[in-house]
């Protein structure tokens, strides 16, 4: 895969996309609270409105992409809207203006992630032997960006304010936009090749798996949203701690993501997802019980395994369930991440308002445990299918 120019551009694009997000999203909850003077409940309202609008727009666009809309053009449009969003946040200091920008330009940018990975999957299926490993490496590119991004973002925030980090996110977005425009191939889906089914694409199995994804991603997103607030508002530690936590977790994700495709082929996708949830549960138990910096840093190994597997194989599993609707499947996974952010936003608002941010770790633990229970159905189902195939081969 590394000998093909287009494949390398996809990997570079994934890394730069990760840089765009890592300089913006980890600071967003802190920005709404500190710079705009919002309460925890106002933070929840902002995130709910942003997420609902983003899901609605991105799923509509994804459905159109599977019926012939050019994925590259959609990606370029989404990146342009994201550029407007992050640059706007560099000077916005009004809560309601932030909501308006997020609901318009933020929502229109929401389909970018799904279209990049759908385009990558289409390309890999045609030109690369192991498309699962290719997508895993793409996802690892995002993780690498999250190793370096958050520490630098929080350092810039401490030294120069929120605007500095948001401007860097804008610069990275512009570079990504130029690379996509010049180098990425156009979509291989043609109108006449699009799925002709009139029924909805989501069967009972897909819906059940989506529920498991929402639970597992909600656990992680609640941690991402509340951890900066827990450190700054309750532990009263330096903001750089947050960047190191995010960076360490992302560093641990990288080798897991690079090996995720091979591990899934050997042990089964659902078994690996279940194992990652066990790791996640242990991680949240640890977060409940430790407060020393070195301890918090050490347990990020568990968090890295949890995120590395779920973020990579979760999308692959959905694409495998919906092979003729890669745009819908990839964007659906992105939308499930947004739904999980909605759950996390509601949780952090309610728990932060009535209890404290420390309590959110208990909620994350409960969500991860529920995801593991739901996923057990798929583990049994996958094991039965693998045994049946082994018997047929024998």
Tab-separated table of C-alpha atoms in Angstrom:
chain	number	residue	atom	x	y	z
A	1	UNK	CA	0.000	0.000	0.000
A	2	UNK	CA	2.923	2.356	0.651
A	3	UNK	CA	4.116	2.145	-2.961
A	4	UNK	CA	0.969	3.738	-4.381
A	5	UNK	CA	0.774	7.529	-4.468
A	6	UNK	CA	-2.984	7.657	-3.880
A	7	UNK	CA	-2.697	5.303	-0.909
A	8	UNK	CA	-0.040	7.512	0.667
A	9	UNK	CA	-2.233	10.571	0.141
A	10	UNK	CA	-5.106	8.824	1.927
A	11	UNK	CA	-2.798	8.101	4.874
A	12	UNK	CA	-1.482	11.676	4.950
A	13	UNK	CA	-5.049	12.980	4.708
A	14	UNK	CA	-6.063	10.853	7.686
A	15	UNK	CA	-3.155	12.247	9.715
A	16	UNK	CA	-3.915	15.872	8.826
A	17	UNK	CA	-7.616	15.318	9.516
A	18	UNK	CA	-6.607	14.048	12.937
A	19	UNK	CA	-4.537	17.204	13.472
A	20	UNK	CA	-7.580	19.314	12.578
A	21	UNK	CA	-9.687	17.567	15.185
A	22	UNK	CA	-7.030	17.256	17.886
A	23	UNK	CA	-6.490	21.026	17.980
A	24	UNK	CA	-10.219	21.764	18.173
A	25	UNK	CA	-12.362	19.115	19.868
A	26	UNK	CA	-10.386	18.546	23.119
A	27	UNK	CA	-10.619	22.291	23.782
A	28	UNK	CA	-14.232	22.773	22.730
A	29	UNK	CA	-15.897	21.925	26.043
A	30	UNK	CA	-13.348	24.027	27.923
A	31	UNK	CA	-13.895	26.875	25.419
A	32	UNK	CA	-17.666	26.886	25.953
A	33	UNK	CA	-17.247	26.923	29.743
A	34	UNK	CA	-14.287	29.278	30.181
A	35	UNK	CA	-14.307	31.616	27.178
A	36	UNK	CA	-18.074	31.889	26.706
A	37	UNK	CA	-19.020	31.659	30.389
A	38	UNK	CA	-21.517	28.818	29.901
A	39	UNK	CA	-22.830	26.560	32.655
A	40	UNK	CA	-22.551	22.752	32.386
A	41	UNK	CA	-26.185	22.641	31.279
A	42	UNK	CA	-25.534	25.275	28.590
A	43	UNK	CA	-22.613	23.150	27.408
A	44	UNK	CA	-24.997	20.211	27.055
A	45	UNK	CA	-27.472	22.317	25.069
A	46	UNK	CA	-24.722	23.495	22.719
A	47	UNK	CA	-23.454	19.990	22.095
A	48	UNK	CA	-26.943	18.521	21.666
A	49	UNK	CA	-27.930	21.082	19.032
A	50	UNK	CA	-24.602	20.724	17.230
A	51	UNK	CA	-24.749	16.942	17.209
A	52	UNK	CA	-28.391	16.571	16.140
A	53	UNK	CA	-27.956	18.998	13.243
A	54	UNK	CA	-24.708	17.297	12.213
A	55	UNK	CA	-26.239	13.812	12.204
A	56	UNK	CA	-29.269	14.879	10.182
A	57	UNK	CA	-27.218	16.605	7.497
A	58	UNK	CA	-24.414	14.031	7.242
A	59	UNK	CA	-26.752	11.018	6.944
A	60	UNK	CA	-28.736	12.748	4.204
A	61	UNK	CA	-25.527	13.519	2.324
A	62	UNK	CA	-24.257	9.959	2.850
A	63	UNK	CA	-27.403	8.500	1.308
A	64	UNK	CA	-26.910	10.763	-1.710
A	65	UNK	CA	-23.262	9.691	-2.019
A	66	UNK	CA	-24.315	6.041	-2.302
A	67	UNK	CA	-26.647	7.016	-5.154
A	68	UNK	CA	-24.000	8.661	-7.298
A	69	UNK	CA	-22.889	11.937	-5.703
A	70	UNK	CA	-19.116	12.263	-6.027
A	71	UNK	CA	-17.512	11.525	-2.662
A	72	UNK	CA	-14.502	13.714	-3.419
A	73	UNK	CA	-16.701	16.757	-4.047
A	74	UNK	CA	-18.596	16.085	-0.820
A	75	UNK	CA	-15.300	15.795	1.059
A	76	UNK	CA	-14.047	19.108	-0.377
A	77	UNK	CA	-17.280	20.849	0.598
A	78	UNK	CA	-17.174	19.375	4.115
A	79	UNK	CA	-13.571	20.463	4.653
A	80	UNK	CA	-14.439	23.981	3.484
A	81	UNK	CA	-17.261	24.185	6.016
A	82	UNK	CA	-14.993	22.850	8.776
A	83	UNK	CA	-12.422	25.518	7.895
A	84	UNK	CA	-15.095	28.210	8.335
A	85	UNK	CA	-16.140	26.635	11.658
A	86	UNK	CA	-12.731	26.529	13.334
A	87	UNK	CA	-11.690	29.971	12.084
A	88	UNK	CA	-14.989	31.414	13.313
A	89	UNK	CA	-14.390	29.962	16.778
A	90	UNK	CA	-11.034	31.740	16.909
A	91	UNK	CA	-12.832	35.075	17.385
A	92	UNK	CA	-16.366	34.173	18.523
A	93	UNK	CA	-17.014	35.144	22.126
A	94	UNK	CA	-20.798	34.847	22.233
A	95	UNK	CA	-22.491	31.593	23.240
A	96	UNK	CA	-25.433	31.933	20.838
A	97	UNK	CA	-23.245	32.838	17.855
A	98	UNK	CA	-21.201	29.712	18.591
A	99	UNK	CA	-24.379	27.631	18.470
A	100	UNK	CA	-25.412	29.193	15.146
A	101	UNK	CA	-22.032	28.567	13.506
A	102	UNK	CA	-21.945	25.015	14.813
A	103	UNK	CA	-25.458	24.196	13.616
A	104	UNK	CA	-24.834	25.542	10.113
A	105	UNK	CA	-21.203	25.125	9.085
A	106	UNK	CA	-20.365	22.501	11.703
A	107	UNK	CA	-23.300	20.375	10.562
A	108	UNK	CA	-22.322	20.670	6.893
A	109	UNK	CA	-18.772	19.584	7.739
A	110	UNK	CA	-19.961	16.461	9.539
A	111	UNK	CA	-19.931	14.176	6.502
A	112	UNK	CA	-16.204	14.654	5.862
A	113	UNK	CA	-14.946	11.846	8.096
A	114	UNK	CA	-17.353	9.260	6.695
A	115	UNK	CA	-16.703	10.227	3.072
A	116	UNK	CA	-12.920	10.082	3.520
A	117	UNK	CA	-13.111	6.532	4.863
A	118	UNK	CA	-15.776	5.447	2.362
A	119	UNK	CA	-13.585	6.742	-0.462
A	120	UNK	CA	-10.612	5.000	1.133
A	121	UNK	CA	-12.504	1.702	1.371
A	122	UNK	CA	-13.597	1.939	-2.274
A	123	UNK	CA	-10.027	2.623	-3.342
A	124	UNK	CA	-8.591	-0.159	-1.180
A	125	UNK	CA	-11.101	-2.753	-2.407
A	126	UNK	CA	-9.919	-2.088	-5.967
A	127	UNK	CA	-6.191	-1.510	-5.552
A	128	UNK	CA	-4.993	-2.969	-2.221
A	129	UNK	CA	-4.977	-6.606	-1.155
A	130	UNK	CA	-6.036	-6.094	2.475
A	131	UNK	CA	-8.555	-3.254	2.714
A	132	UNK	CA	-9.145	-3.826	6.439
A	133	UNK	CA	-5.476	-3.272	7.236
A	134	UNK	CA	-5.441	-0.194	4.979
A	135	UNK	CA	-8.354	1.334	6.883
A	136	UNK	CA	-6.648	0.411	10.149
A	137	UNK	CA	-3.524	2.269	9.049
A	138	UNK	CA	-5.647	5.263	8.037
A	139	UNK	CA	-7.261	5.239	11.469
A	140	UNK	CA	-3.803	4.937	13.025
A	141	UNK	CA	-2.840	8.112	11.171
A	142	UNK	CA	-5.554	9.926	13.087
A	143	UNK	CA	-4.267	8.413	16.333
A	144	UNK	CA	-0.722	9.605	15.571
A	145	UNK	CA	-2.112	13.100	15.125
A	146	UNK	CA	-3.783	12.818	18.532
A	147	UNK	CA	-0.411	11.952	20.081
A	148	UNK	CA	1.098	15.309	19.154
A	149	UNK	CA	-2.025	17.437	18.744
A	150	UNK	CA	-3.594	17.787	22.204
A	151	UNK	CA	-0.359	18.512	24.117
A	152	UNK	CA	0.510	21.263	21.630
A	153	UNK	CA	-3.074	22.542	21.585
A	154	UNK	CA	-3.275	22.880	25.364
A	155	UNK	CA	0.202	24.435	25.463
A	156	UNK	CA	-0.887	27.017	22.883
A	157	UNK	CA	-4.065	27.623	24.854
A	158	UNK	CA	-2.112	28.210	28.061
A	159	UNK	CA	0.349	30.570	26.357
A	160	UNK	CA	-1.777	32.420	23.801
A	161	UNK	CA	-5.416	31.513	24.392
A	162	UNK	CA	-7.985	29.427	22.550
A	163	UNK	CA	-7.639	31.346	19.276
A	164	UNK	CA	-4.087	30.107	18.678
A	165	UNK	CA	-5.146	26.459	18.730
A	166	UNK	CA	-8.172	27.097	16.539
A	167	UNK	CA	-6.086	28.965	13.942
A	168	UNK	CA	-3.661	26.011	13.765
A	169	UNK	CA	-6.674	23.718	13.248
A	170	UNK	CA	-7.741	26.002	10.408
A	171	UNK	CA	-4.288	25.852	8.790
A	172	UNK	CA	-4.306	22.048	8.955
A	173	UNK	CA	-7.789	21.977	7.442
A	174	UNK	CA	-6.663	24.176	4.561
A	175	UNK	CA	-3.723	21.860	3.832
A	176	UNK	CA	-6.070	18.868	3.904
A	177	UNK	CA	-8.426	20.657	1.514
A	178	UNK	CA	-5.638	21.323	-0.985
A	179	UNK	CA	-4.346	17.726	-0.850
A	180	UNK	CA	-7.829	16.298	-1.361
A	181	UNK	CA	-8.504	18.616	-4.294
A	182	UNK	CA	-5.233	17.821	-6.094
A	183	UNK	CA	-4.555	14.158	-5.324
A	184	UNK	CA	-7.554	12.145	-4.164
A	185	UNK	CA	-9.422	10.089	-6.777
A	186	UNK	CA	-13.070	10.732	-7.458
A	187	UNK	CA	-15.719	8.301	-6.269
A	188	UNK	CA	-15.965	5.037	-8.208
A	189	UNK	CA	-19.707	4.817	-7.549
A	190	UNK	CA	-21.808	5.671	-10.573
A	191	UNK	CA	-25.500	6.415	-10.556
A	192	UNK	CA	-26.368	3.223	-12.417
A	193	UNK	CA	-24.308	1.157	-9.943
A	194	UNK	CA	-25.993	2.550	-6.862
A	195	UNK	CA	-28.173	0.258	-4.729
A	196	UNK	CA	-31.727	0.048	-6.031
A	197	UNK	CA	-33.355	-1.162	-2.816
A	198	UNK	CA	-36.230	0.962	-1.609
A	199	UNK	CA	-36.216	-0.475	1.889
A	200	UNK	CA	-34.152	1.085	4.630
A	201	UNK	CA	-30.565	-0.167	4.894
A	202	UNK	CA	-30.711	-0.943	8.600
A	203	UNK	CA	-31.714	-4.492	9.521
A	204	UNK	CA	-32.216	-5.757	13.057
A	205	UNK	CA	-28.618	-6.960	13.316
A	206	UNK	CA	-27.251	-3.593	12.219
A	207	UNK	CA	-29.506	-1.759	14.678
A	208	UNK	CA	-28.392	-3.966	17.567
A	209	UNK	CA	-24.748	-3.456	16.677
A	210	UNK	CA	-25.348	0.294	16.470
A	211	UNK	CA	-26.683	0.213	20.027
A	212	UNK	CA	-23.484	-1.489	21.180
A	213	UNK	CA	-21.395	1.118	19.329
A	214	UNK	CA	-23.335	3.958	20.946
A	215	UNK	CA	-22.720	2.523	24.412
A	216	UNK	CA	-19.003	1.902	23.880
A	217	UNK	CA	-18.362	5.259	22.222
A	218	UNK	CA	-20.481	7.121	24.788
A	219	UNK	CA	-18.257	5.716	27.523
A	220	UNK	CA	-15.170	7.057	25.767
A	221	UNK	CA	-16.657	10.394	24.718
A	222	UNK	CA	-17.962	11.082	28.203
A	223	UNK	CA	-14.419	10.554	29.461
A	224	UNK	CA	-12.991	12.870	26.764
A	225	UNK	CA	-15.552	15.583	27.543
A	226	UNK	CA	-15.387	15.425	31.335
A	227	UNK	CA	-11.705	14.674	31.913
A	228	UNK	CA	-10.450	18.214	31.077
A	229	UNK	CA	-13.158	19.668	33.330
A	230	UNK	CA	-12.361	17.179	36.112
A	231	UNK	CA	-8.676	18.096	35.991
A	232	UNK	CA	-9.163	21.877	35.803
A	233	UNK	CA	-12.245	22.339	37.993
A	234	UNK	CA	-11.775	19.662	40.674
A	235	UNK	CA	-8.163	18.458	40.776
A	236	UNK	CA	-6.946	22.030	40.047
A	237	UNK	CA	-3.928	20.793	38.094
A	238	UNK	CA	-2.055	22.338	35.172
A	239	UNK	CA	-3.875	22.225	31.832
A	240	UNK	CA	-0.873	20.452	30.306
A	241	UNK	CA	-1.919	17.307	32.194
A	242	UNK	CA	-4.908	16.991	29.890
A	243	UNK	CA	-2.760	17.160	26.782
A	244	UNK	CA	-0.403	14.500	28.120
A	245	UNK	CA	-3.333	12.208	28.935
A	246	UNK	CA	-4.767	12.503	25.422
A	247	UNK	CA	-1.338	12.142	23.845
A	248	UNK	CA	-0.412	9.066	25.868
A	249	UNK	CA	-3.703	7.349	25.039
A	250	UNK	CA	-3.252	8.083	21.344
A	251	UNK	CA	0.341	6.810	21.459
A	252	UNK	CA	-0.914	3.509	22.881
A	253	UNK	CA	-3.616	3.318	20.202
A	254	UNK	CA	-1.201	3.346	17.273
A	255	UNK	CA	0.315	-0.179	17.467
A	256	UNK	CA	-3.135	-1.583	18.274
A	257	UNK	CA	-4.675	0.088	15.230
A	258	UNK	CA	-1.872	-1.084	12.967
A	259	UNK	CA	-2.436	-4.671	14.082
A	260	UNK	CA	-6.240	-4.488	14.339
A	261	UNK	CA	-6.887	-5.933	10.880
A	262	UNK	CA	-4.658	-8.960	11.424
A	263	UNK	CA	-5.977	-9.508	14.957
A	264	UNK	CA	-9.543	-9.436	13.655
A	265	UNK	CA	-8.719	-11.948	10.926
A	266	UNK	CA	-7.124	-14.277	13.450
A	267	UNK	CA	-9.471	-14.044	16.434
A	268	UNK	CA	-12.630	-12.466	15.015
A	269	UNK	CA	-13.791	-8.854	14.878
A	270	UNK	CA	-16.411	-9.183	17.595
A	271	UNK	CA	-14.083	-11.008	19.986
A	272	UNK	CA	-11.545	-8.206	19.644
A	273	UNK	CA	-14.244	-5.597	20.255
A	274	UNK	CA	-15.386	-7.470	23.364
A	275	UNK	CA	-11.808	-7.697	24.643
A	276	UNK	CA	-11.391	-3.955	24.126
A	277	UNK	CA	-14.501	-3.340	26.217
A	278	UNK	CA	-13.068	-5.428	29.037
A	279	UNK	CA	-9.977	-3.228	28.838
A	280	UNK	CA	-12.208	-0.143	28.894
A	281	UNK	CA	-14.035	-1.304	32.005
A	282	UNK	CA	-10.739	-1.885	33.817
A	283	UNK	CA	-9.567	1.567	32.691
A	284	UNK	CA	-12.605	3.356	34.115
A	285	UNK	CA	-12.257	1.452	37.390
A	286	UNK	CA	-8.670	2.703	37.510
A	287	UNK	CA	-9.730	6.307	36.802
A	288	UNK	CA	-12.110	6.113	39.742
A	289	UNK	CA	-9.307	5.091	42.087
A	290	UNK	CA	-6.138	6.951	41.029
A	291	UNK	CA	-5.158	10.635	41.140
A	292	UNK	CA	-1.347	10.691	40.823
A	293	UNK	CA	-0.002	11.923	37.488
A	294	UNK	CA	2.141	8.844	36.793
A	295	UNK	CA	-0.779	6.545	37.623
A	296	UNK	CA	-3.149	8.443	35.347
A	297	UNK	CA	-0.541	8.296	32.592
A	298	UNK	CA	0.099	4.564	33.062
A	299	UNK	CA	-3.548	3.490	32.844
A	300	UNK	CA	-3.821	5.175	29.433
A	301	UNK	CA	-2.397	1.913	28.062
A	302	UNK	CA	-5.758	0.312	28.817
A	303	UNK	CA	-7.565	3.287	27.308
A	304	UNK	CA	-5.414	3.074	24.187
A	305	UNK	CA	-6.338	-0.574	23.620
A	306	UNK	CA	-10.011	0.223	24.244
A	307	UNK	CA	-10.106	3.125	21.776
A	308	UNK	CA	-7.746	1.561	19.239
A	309	UNK	CA	-9.913	-1.492	18.673
A	310	UNK	CA	-13.358	0.102	18.913
A	311	UNK	CA	-12.525	3.063	16.669
A	312	UNK	CA	-10.982	0.865	13.973
A	313	UNK	CA	-12.969	-2.363	13.936
A	314	UNK	CA	-16.291	-0.720	14.746
A	315	UNK	CA	-16.298	1.043	11.390
A	316	UNK	CA	-15.002	-2.020	9.527
A	317	UNK	CA	-17.742	-4.185	11.043
A	318	UNK	CA	-20.436	-1.766	9.872
A	319	UNK	CA	-18.940	-1.603	6.382
A	320	UNK	CA	-18.899	-5.413	6.244
A	321	UNK	CA	-22.563	-5.490	7.274
A	322	UNK	CA	-23.466	-2.962	4.524
A	323	UNK	CA	-21.047	-3.704	1.646
A	324	UNK	CA	-23.186	-1.982	-1.005
A	325	UNK	CA	-23.636	1.179	1.053
A	326	UNK	CA	-20.123	2.170	2.072
A	327	UNK	CA	-20.954	5.869	2.248
A	328	UNK	CA	-23.967	5.221	4.453
A	329	UNK	CA	-22.050	2.726	6.615
A	330	UNK	CA	-19.021	4.984	7.112
A	331	UNK	CA	-21.156	8.037	7.823
A	332	UNK	CA	-23.429	5.963	10.047
A	333	UNK	CA	-20.413	5.114	12.177
A	334	UNK	CA	-19.498	8.786	12.264
A	335	UNK	CA	-23.098	9.610	13.214
A	336	UNK	CA	-23.011	7.002	15.969
A	337	UNK	CA	-19.961	8.798	17.308
A	338	UNK	CA	-22.034	11.970	17.267
A	339	UNK	CA	-24.939	10.240	19.029
A	340	UNK	CA	-22.483	9.026	21.631
A	341	UNK	CA	-21.320	12.621	22.028
A	342	UNK	CA	-24.956	13.532	22.592
A	343	UNK	CA	-25.231	10.916	25.338
A	344	UNK	CA	-21.953	12.149	26.793
A	345	UNK	CA	-23.106	15.767	26.651
A	346	UNK	CA	-26.342	14.996	28.466
A	347	UNK	CA	-24.447	12.984	31.033
A	348	UNK	CA	-21.735	15.549	31.713
A	349	UNK	CA	-24.322	18.331	31.977
A	350	UNK	CA	-26.599	16.497	34.387
A	351	UNK	CA	-23.879	14.790	36.432
A	352	UNK	CA	-21.691	17.914	36.511
A	353	UNK	CA	-24.623	20.097	37.560
A	354	UNK	CA	-25.979	17.856	40.325
A	355	UNK	CA	-22.913	15.869	41.416
A	356	UNK	CA	-19.364	16.432	40.134
A	357	UNK	CA	-17.193	15.594	37.125
A	358	UNK	CA	-15.535	12.720	38.997
A	359	UNK	CA	-18.872	10.890	39.034
A	360	UNK	CA	-18.876	10.743	35.233
A	361	UNK	CA	-16.274	7.958	35.410
A	362	UNK	CA	-18.893	5.736	37.068
A	363	UNK	CA	-21.281	6.515	34.215
A	364	UNK	CA	-18.577	5.634	31.655
A	365	UNK	CA	-17.991	2.336	33.434
A	366	UNK	CA	-21.705	1.518	33.283
A	367	UNK	CA	-21.911	2.360	29.575
A	368	UNK	CA	-18.906	0.176	28.734
A	369	UNK	CA	-20.397	-2.713	30.701
A	370	UNK	CA	-23.720	-2.387	28.840
A	371	UNK	CA	-21.891	-2.373	25.505
A	372	UNK	CA	-20.107	-5.577	26.497
A	373	UNK	CA	-23.429	-7.240	27.327
A	374	UNK	CA	-24.960	-6.296	23.964
A	375	UNK	CA	-21.838	-7.317	22.062
A	376	UNK	CA	-21.857	-10.774	23.628
A	377	UNK	CA	-24.619	-11.703	21.155
A	378	UNK	CA	-22.324	-10.918	18.234
A	379	UNK	CA	-19.407	-12.797	19.818
A	380	UNK	CA	-21.524	-15.970	20.066
A	381	UNK	CA	-22.860	-15.437	16.539
A	382	UNK	CA	-19.390	-14.887	15.091
A	383	UNK	CA	-17.963	-17.943	16.866
A	384	UNK	CA	-20.760	-20.125	15.483
A	385	UNK	CA	-20.158	-18.825	11.955
A	386	UNK	CA	-16.407	-19.413	12.162
A	387	UNK	CA	-16.952	-22.982	13.432
A	388	UNK	CA	-19.403	-23.646	10.618
A	389	UNK	CA	-16.937	-22.379	8.018
A	390	UNK	CA	-14.167	-24.481	9.556
A	391	UNK	CA	-16.341	-27.606	9.370
A	392	UNK	CA	-17.227	-26.892	5.731
A	393	UNK	CA	-13.547	-26.416	4.884
A	394	UNK	CA	-12.706	-29.723	6.591
